[in-house]
mmCIF file of C-alpha atoms in Angstrom:
data_model
loop_
_atom_site.group_PDB
_atom_site.id
_atom_site.type_symbol
_atom_site.label_atom_id
_atom_site.label_comp_id
_atom_site.label_asym_id
_atom_site.label_seq_id
_atom_site.Cartn_x
_atom_site.Cartn_y
_atom_site.Cartn_z
ATOM 1 C CA MET A 6 -0.155 0.055 -0.046
ATOM 2 C CA LYS A 7 2.878 2.300 0.894
ATOM 3 C CA ARG A 8 4.363 1.731 -2.374
ATOM 4 C CA ILE A 9 1.141 2.569 -4.221
ATOM 5 C CA ARG A 10 0.816 5.651 -2.336
ATOM 6 C CA LYS A 11 4.458 6.664 -3.198
ATOM 7 C CA ILE A 12 3.721 5.937 -6.872
ATOM 8 C CA LEU A 13 0.611 7.980 -7.031
ATOM 9 C CA LYS A 14 2.327 10.601 -5.084
ATOM 10 C CA GLY A 15 5.078 10.735 -7.758
ATOM 11 C CA ILE A 16 2.625 10.962 -10.525
ATOM 12 C CA PHE A 17 0.769 13.570 -8.725
ATOM 13 C CA PHE A 18 3.772 15.813 -8.342
ATOM 14 C CA THR A 19 5.104 15.053 -11.690
ATOM 15 C CA PHE A 20 1.678 16.215 -13.048
ATOM 16 C CA LEU A 21 1.930 19.418 -11.052
ATOM 17 C CA ALA A 22 5.347 20.098 -12.326
ATOM 18 C CA LEU A 23 4.439 19.533 -15.903
ATOM 19 C CA ALA A 24 1.270 21.780 -15.460
ATOM 20 C CA ALA A 25 3.373 24.409 -13.908
ATOM 21 C CA ILE A 26 5.956 24.361 -16.774
ATOM 22 C CA PHE A 27 2.982 24.460 -19.307
ATOM 23 C CA SER A 28 1.422 27.327 -17.521
ATOM 24 C CA PHE A 29 4.698 29.293 -17.383
ATOM 25 C CA LEU A 30 5.548 28.676 -21.068
ATOM 26 C CA TYR A 31 1.832 29.720 -21.979
ATOM 27 C CA MET A 32 2.111 32.948 -20.202
ATOM 28 C CA TYR A 33 5.583 33.543 -21.549
ATOM 29 C CA THR A 34 4.306 33.143 -25.187
ATOM 30 C CA SER A 35 1.355 35.361 -24.596
ATOM 31 C CA GLY A 36 1.033 38.102 -27.003
ATOM 32 C CA ARG A 37 -1.114 39.530 -29.819
ATOM 33 C CA TRP A 38 -0.282 36.984 -32.432
ATOM 34 C CA HIS A 39 -2.153 37.230 -35.608
ATOM 35 C CA VAL A 40 -3.699 35.301 -38.493
ATOM 36 C CA ALA A 41 -4.988 37.161 -41.416
ATOM 37 C CA GLN A 42 -8.791 37.399 -41.914
ATOM 38 C CA THR A 43 -10.049 35.860 -45.327
ATOM 39 C CA VAL A 44 -12.662 37.172 -47.708
ATOM 40 C CA ALA A 45 -15.117 35.243 -45.487
ATOM 41 C CA GLN A 46 -14.459 37.735 -42.625
ATOM 42 C CA ASP A 47 -13.791 40.811 -44.799
ATOM 43 C CA SER A 48 -15.731 41.243 -47.977
ATOM 44 C CA THR A 49 -13.570 44.339 -48.707
ATOM 45 C CA ILE A 50 -10.656 42.058 -49.769
ATOM 46 C CA ALA A 51 -10.472 41.760 -53.514
ATOM 47 C CA HIS A 52 -12.332 38.681 -54.713
ATOM 48 C CA ILE A 53 -14.128 37.006 -57.378
ATOM 49 C CA SER A 54 -16.891 34.189 -57.351
ATOM 50 C CA VAL A 55 -17.091 31.464 -60.014
ATOM 51 C CA ASP A 56 -19.411 28.768 -59.919
ATOM 52 C CA ASN A 57 -20.103 29.351 -56.223
ATOM 53 C CA VAL A 58 -16.173 29.193 -55.427
ATOM 54 C CA VAL A 59 -14.767 32.366 -53.933
ATOM 55 C CA PHE A 60 -11.252 33.400 -54.694
ATOM 56 C CA HIS A 61 -8.907 36.036 -53.451
ATOM 57 C CA ALA A 62 -8.053 37.560 -56.826
ATOM 58 C CA GLU A 63 -6.959 40.770 -58.488
ATOM 59 C CA SER A 64 -5.694 41.843 -61.769
ATOM 60 C CA PHE A 65 -3.210 44.596 -63.052
ATOM 61 C CA GLY A 66 -2.889 46.168 -66.375
ATOM 62 C CA SER A 67 -5.267 46.717 -69.259
ATOM 63 C CA ASP A 68 -8.380 44.739 -69.353
ATOM 64 C CA SER A 69 -8.044 44.638 -73.143
ATOM 65 C CA ALA A 70 -4.473 43.250 -72.972
ATOM 66 C CA GLN A 71 -3.530 39.542 -73.154
ATOM 67 C CA THR A 72 -4.045 37.756 -69.827
ATOM 68 C CA VAL A 73 -1.216 36.378 -67.842
ATOM 69 C CA ILE A 74 -2.387 34.020 -65.111
ATOM 70 C CA VAL A 75 0.097 33.744 -62.218
ATOM 71 C CA VAL A 76 -0.083 30.303 -60.330
ATOM 72 C CA HIS A 77 1.474 30.265 -56.819
ATOM 73 C CA GLY A 78 3.249 27.463 -54.994
ATOM 74 C CA GLY A 79 2.373 25.115 -52.306
ATOM 75 C CA PRO A 80 -0.073 23.709 -52.204
ATOM 76 C CA GLY A 81 -1.088 25.860 -49.394
ATOM 77 C CA GLN A 82 0.752 29.145 -49.946
ATOM 78 C CA ASP A 83 -0.649 32.359 -51.567
ATOM 79 C CA TYR A 84 0.341 34.839 -54.245
ATOM 80 C CA ARG A 85 1.819 37.563 -52.196
ATOM 81 C CA TYR A 86 5.339 36.397 -52.842
ATOM 82 C CA LEU A 87 4.638 36.529 -56.528
ATOM 83 C CA LEU A 88 3.512 40.114 -56.660
ATOM 84 C CA PRO A 89 6.771 41.391 -58.250
ATOM 85 C CA LEU A 90 5.345 39.853 -61.310
ATOM 86 C CA LYS A 91 3.029 43.088 -61.603
ATOM 87 C CA ALA A 92 5.822 44.400 -63.577
ATOM 88 C CA LEU A 93 4.574 42.642 -66.506
ATOM 89 C CA ALA A 94 1.256 44.752 -66.282
ATOM 90 C CA ASP A 95 2.715 47.346 -68.493
ATOM 91 C CA GLN A 96 2.047 44.960 -71.467
ATOM 92 C CA TYR A 97 -0.384 42.438 -70.123
ATOM 93 C CA ARG A 98 -3.318 42.059 -67.868
ATOM 94 C CA VAL A 99 -1.636 40.115 -65.043
ATOM 95 C CA VAL A 100 -3.878 37.964 -62.914
ATOM 96 C CA PHE A 101 -3.198 36.778 -59.298
ATOM 97 C CA TYR A 102 -5.374 34.303 -57.283
ATOM 98 C CA ASP A 103 -5.139 32.531 -54.050
ATOM 99 C CA GLN A 104 -6.221 29.046 -54.669
ATOM 100 C CA ARG A 105 -9.146 27.453 -52.956
ATOM 101 C CA GLY A 106 -8.946 27.294 -49.282
ATOM 102 C CA THR A 107 -5.455 29.110 -48.854
ATOM 103 C CA GLY A 108 -4.057 32.496 -48.765
ATOM 104 C CA LEU A 109 -6.973 35.078 -48.174
ATOM 105 C CA SER A 110 -9.529 32.847 -49.955
ATOM 106 C CA PRO A 111 -12.176 31.558 -47.583
ATOM 107 C CA ARG A 112 -11.217 28.275 -45.768
ATOM 108 C CA VAL A 113 -13.207 25.212 -46.934
ATOM 109 C CA ASP A 114 -13.561 21.588 -45.817
ATOM 110 C CA ALA A 115 -10.582 19.312 -46.802
ATOM 111 C CA SER A 116 -12.980 17.174 -48.914
ATOM 112 C CA GLU A 117 -13.019 20.177 -51.430
ATOM 113 C CA LEU A 118 -9.285 20.289 -51.770
ATOM 114 C CA THR A 119 -7.760 17.923 -54.324
ATOM 115 C CA LEU A 120 -5.494 17.931 -57.345
ATOM 116 C CA GLN A 121 -8.459 17.550 -59.750
ATOM 117 C CA SER A 122 -10.325 20.448 -57.818
ATOM 118 C CA SER A 123 -7.260 22.522 -58.276
ATOM 119 C CA ILE A 124 -6.942 21.916 -62.079
ATOM 120 C CA GLU A 125 -10.766 22.775 -62.422
ATOM 121 C CA ASP A 126 -10.268 25.963 -60.399
ATOM 122 C CA LEU A 127 -7.478 27.293 -62.464
ATOM 123 C CA ASN A 128 -9.853 26.582 -65.633
ATOM 124 C CA ARG A 129 -12.421 28.745 -63.671
ATOM 125 C CA ILE A 130 -9.956 31.469 -63.462
ATOM 126 C CA VAL A 131 -8.968 31.266 -67.217
ATOM 127 C CA ASN A 132 -12.719 31.334 -68.393
ATOM 128 C CA TYR A 133 -13.429 34.272 -65.901
ATOM 129 C CA TYR A 134 -10.758 36.373 -67.002
ATOM 130 C CA SER A 135 -10.145 35.525 -70.534
ATOM 131 C CA PRO A 136 -13.045 33.529 -72.026
ATOM 132 C CA ASP A 137 -12.628 34.271 -75.788
ATOM 133 C CA ARG A 138 -8.759 34.338 -75.900
ATOM 134 C CA LYS A 139 -5.884 32.127 -74.995
ATOM 135 C CA VAL A 140 -3.886 33.056 -71.895
ATOM 136 C CA ASN A 141 -0.198 33.049 -70.850
ATOM 137 C CA ILE A 142 0.402 31.097 -67.656
ATOM 138 C CA ILE A 143 3.365 31.457 -65.267
ATOM 139 C CA GLY A 144 3.490 28.729 -62.614
ATOM 140 C CA HIS A 145 5.898 28.581 -59.791
ATOM 141 C CA SER A 146 6.909 25.296 -57.799
ATOM 142 C CA TRP A 147 3.677 23.662 -57.088
ATOM 143 C CA GLY A 148 2.054 26.291 -59.271
ATOM 144 C CA ALA A 149 4.193 24.862 -62.109
ATOM 145 C CA MET A 150 2.963 21.423 -61.362
ATOM 146 C CA LEU A 151 -0.499 22.720 -61.547
ATOM 147 C CA ALA A 152 0.130 24.537 -64.716
ATOM 148 C CA SER A 153 1.596 21.551 -66.544
ATOM 149 C CA ALA A 154 -1.613 19.335 -65.443
ATOM 150 C CA TYR A 155 -3.717 22.129 -66.855
ATOM 151 C CA LEU A 156 -1.782 22.443 -70.134
ATOM 152 C CA GLY A 157 -2.293 18.499 -70.638
ATOM 153 C CA VAL A 158 -6.027 18.969 -70.088
ATOM 154 C CA HIS A 159 -6.536 22.381 -71.941
ATOM 155 C CA PRO A 160 -3.666 22.910 -74.407
ATOM 156 C CA ASP A 161 -6.265 24.866 -76.688
ATOM 157 C CA LYS A 162 -6.616 27.591 -74.090
ATOM 158 C CA VAL A 163 -2.817 28.297 -73.555
ATOM 159 C CA HIS A 164 -0.858 30.496 -75.749
ATOM 160 C CA LYS A 165 2.495 30.500 -73.944
ATOM 161 C CA ILE A 166 3.422 28.831 -70.484
ATOM 162 C CA VAL A 167 6.400 29.182 -67.988
ATOM 163 C CA LEU A 168 7.147 26.424 -65.664
ATOM 164 C CA ALA A 169 9.553 27.879 -62.996
ATOM 165 C CA GLU A 170 10.931 24.770 -61.065
ATOM 166 C CA PRO A 171 7.991 22.560 -60.765
ATOM 167 C CA GLY A 172 8.337 20.139 -57.666
ATOM 168 C CA PHE A 173 7.658 16.882 -59.462
ATOM 169 C CA LEU A 174 5.612 16.009 -62.687
ATOM 170 C CA ASN A 175 5.008 12.292 -62.420
ATOM 171 C CA ALA A 176 5.530 9.490 -59.738
ATOM 172 C CA GLU A 177 9.211 8.674 -60.847
ATOM 173 C CA MET A 178 10.264 12.434 -60.080
ATOM 174 C CA ALA A 179 8.224 12.535 -56.918
ATOM 175 C CA ALA A 180 10.219 9.684 -55.530
ATOM 176 C CA GLU A 181 13.454 11.495 -56.402
ATOM 177 C CA PHE A 182 11.947 14.762 -54.926
ATOM 178 C CA MET A 183 11.238 13.076 -51.648
ATOM 179 C CA GLU A 184 14.673 11.511 -51.539
ATOM 180 C CA ARG A 185 16.471 14.845 -52.289
ATOM 181 C CA THR A 186 14.320 16.738 -49.880
ATOM 182 C CA ASN A 187 13.866 14.054 -47.199
ATOM 183 C CA GLY A 188 10.287 14.835 -47.271
ATOM 184 C CA PHE A 189 11.106 18.342 -45.755
ATOM 185 C CA ALA A 190 11.646 16.553 -42.455
ATOM 186 C CA ILE A 191 12.679 19.086 -39.854
ATOM 187 C CA ASP A 192 15.839 18.035 -37.799
ATOM 188 C CA MET A 193 14.644 17.282 -34.287
ATOM 189 C CA SER A 194 17.416 19.113 -32.466
ATOM 190 C CA PHE A 195 16.664 20.672 -29.098
ATOM 191 C CA GLY A 196 16.723 24.126 -30.577
ATOM 192 C CA ASN A 197 14.283 23.186 -33.258
ATOM 193 C CA MET A 198 11.946 21.470 -30.984
ATOM 194 C CA LEU A 199 12.027 24.419 -28.781
ATOM 195 C CA PHE A 200 11.027 26.776 -31.730
ATOM 196 C CA ILE A 201 8.325 24.240 -32.630
ATOM 197 C CA ALA A 202 7.065 24.088 -29.102
ATOM 198 C CA LYS A 203 7.126 27.980 -28.972
ATOM 199 C CA THR A 204 5.067 28.315 -32.232
ATOM 200 C CA VAL A 205 2.440 25.861 -31.018
ATOM 201 C CA LEU A 206 2.071 27.731 -27.702
ATOM 202 C CA GLN A 207 1.853 30.990 -29.481
ATOM 203 C CA SER A 208 -0.982 29.559 -31.575
ATOM 204 C CA MET A 209 -2.866 28.698 -28.648
ATOM 205 C CA HIS A 210 -3.472 32.480 -27.929
ATOM 206 C CA LEU A 211 -5.179 33.047 -31.189
ATOM 207 C CA ARG A 212 -8.815 34.081 -31.065
ATOM 208 C CA GLY A 213 -10.222 33.508 -34.704
ATOM 209 C CA PRO A 214 -10.678 34.387 -37.317
ATOM 210 C CA ASP A 215 -11.905 30.811 -38.146
ATOM 211 C CA ASP A 216 -11.505 27.260 -37.002
ATOM 212 C CA GLN A 217 -8.327 26.760 -39.368
ATOM 213 C CA ALA A 218 -6.392 29.612 -37.858
ATOM 214 C CA ILE A 219 -4.235 27.761 -35.383
ATOM 215 C CA ARG A 220 -3.238 25.228 -37.959
ATOM 216 C CA ASP A 221 -2.376 27.832 -40.475
ATOM 217 C CA TYR A 222 -0.158 29.710 -37.767
ATOM 218 C CA ILE A 223 1.781 26.527 -36.956
ATOM 219 C CA TYR A 224 2.174 25.840 -40.708
ATOM 220 C CA THR A 225 3.309 29.206 -41.767
ATOM 221 C CA GLY A 226 5.646 29.402 -38.734
ATOM 222 C CA LEU A 227 7.407 26.003 -39.505
ATOM 223 C CA VAL A 228 7.841 26.983 -43.301
ATOM 224 C CA GLN A 229 9.369 30.265 -42.511
ATOM 225 C CA ALA A 230 11.139 29.112 -39.364
ATOM 226 C CA PRO A 231 14.669 30.489 -38.656
ATOM 227 C CA ILE A 232 15.689 26.908 -37.690
ATOM 228 C CA SER A 233 19.043 25.211 -38.291
ATOM 229 C CA ASP A 234 19.402 22.991 -41.272
ATOM 230 C CA HIS A 235 15.991 23.969 -42.453
ATOM 231 C CA PRO A 236 14.748 21.363 -45.007
ATOM 232 C CA MET A 237 14.082 24.214 -47.644
ATOM 233 C CA SER A 238 17.517 25.649 -47.295
ATOM 234 C CA GLY A 239 18.941 23.904 -50.393
ATOM 235 C CA TYR A 240 16.420 26.110 -52.374
ATOM 236 C CA PHE A 241 18.489 29.191 -51.946
ATOM 237 C CA CYS A 242 21.773 30.623 -52.688
ATOM 238 C CA ASP A 243 24.368 29.728 -50.157
ATOM 239 C CA ASN A 244 21.589 27.663 -48.354
ATOM 240 C CA GLN A 245 20.419 31.093 -46.806
ATOM 241 C CA LEU A 246 16.697 30.642 -46.121
ATOM 242 C CA ASP A 247 16.951 34.034 -44.099
ATOM 243 C CA THR A 248 17.693 35.930 -47.361
ATOM 244 C CA ALA A 249 14.686 34.429 -49.266
ATOM 245 C CA LYS A 250 11.981 36.847 -50.478
ATOM 246 C CA MET A 251 8.827 34.910 -49.862
ATOM 247 C CA PRO A 252 6.278 37.099 -47.980
ATOM 248 C CA VAL A 253 2.897 35.484 -47.355
ATOM 249 C CA TRP A 254 -0.438 36.639 -46.012
ATOM 250 C CA ARG A 255 -1.563 33.159 -44.622
ATOM 251 C CA MET A 256 -0.729 29.565 -45.522
ATOM 252 C CA SER A 257 -3.169 26.791 -45.210
ATOM 253 C CA MET A 258 -2.228 23.560 -43.599
ATOM 254 C CA VAL A 259 -5.449 21.914 -44.466
ATOM 255 C CA ALA A 260 -5.014 22.653 -48.259
ATOM 256 C CA SER A 261 -1.408 21.508 -48.226
ATOM 257 C CA GLN A 262 -2.151 18.147 -46.437
ATOM 258 C CA ALA A 263 -5.357 17.455 -48.357
ATOM 259 C CA ILE A 264 -4.105 18.240 -52.056
ATOM 260 C CA GLN A 265 -1.058 16.361 -51.215
ATOM 261 C CA GLN A 266 -2.972 13.334 -49.970
ATOM 262 C CA SER A 267 -5.234 13.289 -53.057
ATOM 263 C CA GLY A 268 -2.334 12.513 -55.115
ATOM 264 C CA MET A 269 -1.006 9.493 -53.121
ATOM 265 C CA ASP A 270 -1.706 5.723 -53.248
ATOM 266 C CA GLN A 271 -2.734 3.516 -50.314
ATOM 267 C CA GLU A 272 1.179 3.164 -49.493
ATOM 268 C CA GLY A 273 1.316 6.860 -49.061
ATOM 269 C CA ASN A 274 3.542 7.170 -52.310
ATOM 270 C CA MET A 275 2.859 9.981 -54.806
ATOM 271 C CA ASN A 276 0.953 8.447 -57.834
ATOM 272 C CA ILE A 277 0.409 11.282 -60.135
ATOM 273 C CA ASP A 278 0.864 12.058 -63.848
ATOM 274 C CA LEU A 279 1.040 15.820 -64.590
ATOM 275 C CA ILE A 280 2.314 15.452 -68.171
ATOM 276 C CA LYS A 281 -0.421 13.544 -69.452
ATOM 277 C CA GLY A 282 -1.663 15.099 -72.751
ATOM 278 C CA VAL A 283 1.138 17.941 -72.751
ATOM 279 C CA GLY A 284 2.149 16.580 -76.173
ATOM 280 C CA ASN A 285 -0.868 18.058 -77.579
ATOM 281 C CA TYR A 286 0.400 21.557 -76.935
ATOM 282 C CA GLU A 287 1.965 22.670 -80.173
ATOM 283 C CA ASP A 288 4.051 25.507 -78.988
ATOM 284 C CA THR A 289 7.241 25.575 -76.786
ATOM 285 C CA VAL A 290 7.165 25.352 -73.208
ATOM 286 C CA LEU A 291 9.673 27.665 -71.151
ATOM 287 C CA PHE A 292 11.304 26.039 -68.172
ATOM 288 C CA VAL A 293 13.189 28.382 -65.719
ATOM 289 C CA SER A 294 15.524 27.337 -63.051
ATOM 290 C CA GLY A 295 17.729 28.939 -60.510
ATOM 291 C CA GLU A 296 21.485 28.009 -60.446
ATOM 292 C CA CYS A 297 21.833 27.943 -56.851
ATOM 293 C CA ASN A 298 18.877 25.442 -56.081
ATOM 294 C CA THR A 299 20.728 22.318 -54.977
ATOM 295 C CA LEU A 300 17.498 20.398 -54.358
ATOM 296 C CA ILE A 301 15.603 20.652 -57.491
ATOM 297 C CA GLY A 302 17.480 22.917 -59.615
ATOM 298 C CA PRO A 303 18.998 22.671 -63.148
ATOM 299 C CA ASP A 304 19.952 18.973 -63.197
ATOM 300 C CA TYR A 305 16.700 17.881 -61.843
ATOM 301 C CA GLN A 306 14.477 20.359 -64.046
ATOM 302 C CA ARG A 307 16.367 19.463 -67.166
ATOM 303 C CA ARG A 308 14.988 15.802 -66.973
ATOM 304 C CA GLN A 309 11.488 17.327 -66.239
ATOM 305 C CA ALA A 310 11.685 19.419 -69.173
ATOM 306 C CA SER A 311 12.535 16.474 -71.433
ATOM 307 C CA TYR A 312 9.010 15.377 -70.795
ATOM 308 C CA PHE A 313 7.847 18.170 -73.208
ATOM 309 C CA PRO A 314 8.233 17.530 -76.885
ATOM 310 C CA LYS A 315 8.919 21.246 -77.610
ATOM 311 C CA HIS A 316 10.701 23.075 -74.715
ATOM 312 C CA ARG A 317 13.274 25.715 -73.985
ATOM 313 C CA PHE A 318 15.355 25.420 -70.783
ATOM 314 C CA GLU A 319 16.984 28.689 -69.068
ATOM 315 C CA VAL A 320 19.085 28.739 -66.037
ATOM 316 C CA ILE A 321 19.379 31.999 -64.119
ATOM 317 C CA SER A 322 22.745 32.610 -62.460
ATOM 318 C CA ASN A 323 23.042 33.655 -58.973
ATOM 319 C CA ALA A 324 19.373 32.862 -58.270
ATOM 320 C CA GLY A 325 17.462 30.215 -56.192
ATOM 321 C CA HIS A 326 13.998 28.935 -56.322
ATOM 322 C CA PHE A 327 12.710 32.371 -56.104
ATOM 323 C CA MET A 328 14.574 33.539 -59.260
ATOM 324 C CA PHE A 329 12.142 36.371 -60.028
ATOM 325 C CA ALA A 330 13.131 37.959 -56.661
ATOM 326 C CA ASP A 331 16.823 37.084 -56.911
ATOM 327 C CA GLN A 332 17.331 38.274 -60.373
ATOM 328 C CA PRO A 333 14.342 40.243 -61.558
ATOM 329 C CA GLU A 334 15.928 41.911 -64.580
ATOM 330 C CA VAL A 335 17.014 38.617 -66.114
ATOM 331 C CA PHE A 336 13.930 36.952 -65.224
ATOM 332 C CA PHE A 337 11.634 39.393 -66.781
ATOM 333 C CA THR A 338 13.661 39.884 -69.901
ATOM 334 C CA LEU A 339 13.344 36.094 -70.575
ATOM 335 C CA ILE A 340 9.475 36.218 -70.089
ATOM 336 C CA ARG A 341 8.825 39.088 -72.184
ATOM 337 C CA ALA A 342 10.885 37.746 -75.020
ATOM 338 C CA TYR A 343 9.330 34.352 -74.725
ATOM 339 C CA PHE A 344 5.783 35.766 -74.692
ATOM 340 C CA GLN A 345 6.248 37.742 -77.677
ATOM 341 C CA GLN A 346 7.741 34.932 -79.779
ATOM 342 C CA GLN A 347 5.607 33.827 -82.856
#
């Protein structure tokens, strides 16, 4: 009996100690942590509604100019980091949109978020902004994956298309992508674990604006975390994530997970084909890669470009995954020249 009491007493004081530590850390991380409202909470945010799907979206340039659709990365990011592409608005109508359920677009149930719905949504954007004329598309990272899939389904709606370092375009490249990036697993060092714990505790102080806010706060914090050996550091010159220019409004953990899972088989491996039908596109696809990217840079992207019967491959020196921010003058010179080719 005494031994049982001793064990129970130990459990009780251990629980008290843990509760005290948690309370201290909870109070220590208190503050006015913020997650952006979406169109659902603030109707003054620029948006469109197509087939009862609401997107945070805006366009720049003349409505009569040829349309350029910009497709952001992720899945689960937003277009804020791509706004430098507004520079093309002097010649084109440049359209930006936050994909369904992410950025400042309203949050939706995970069941609405799949690779197929993403392709259909891109078609909604194309039809909304340019129903009677072919569009130019610039896709970056996941956005380039999505743009490739769209090209295969709707080659007749695309005038020119730029694929800037797509993550992977089929199951074979997906397997290599996971090997090269180690699935973006974070090194569980003490310092990194402390940062993760701090981020989670900060998220517990959030009050709204919706039921996905806490997950979005954590996800955004981890993607942009100033942690050692960040799994994305190889994307950037000198592995310096802290120099990357990738501002966001609000990422979506639900969108990221749901869309990725929609492309997986029962064993959890990516089983997708985003190049099906691209041979029906009769023009040249422009691939762009950053020289500094050691994860999915030039050597990797050249193999992906080979899936396209007609392609042009350009490497931008002294640039990483966000080549349009690292070397904007070179990037825009390439894009303008390509768009104007007959």
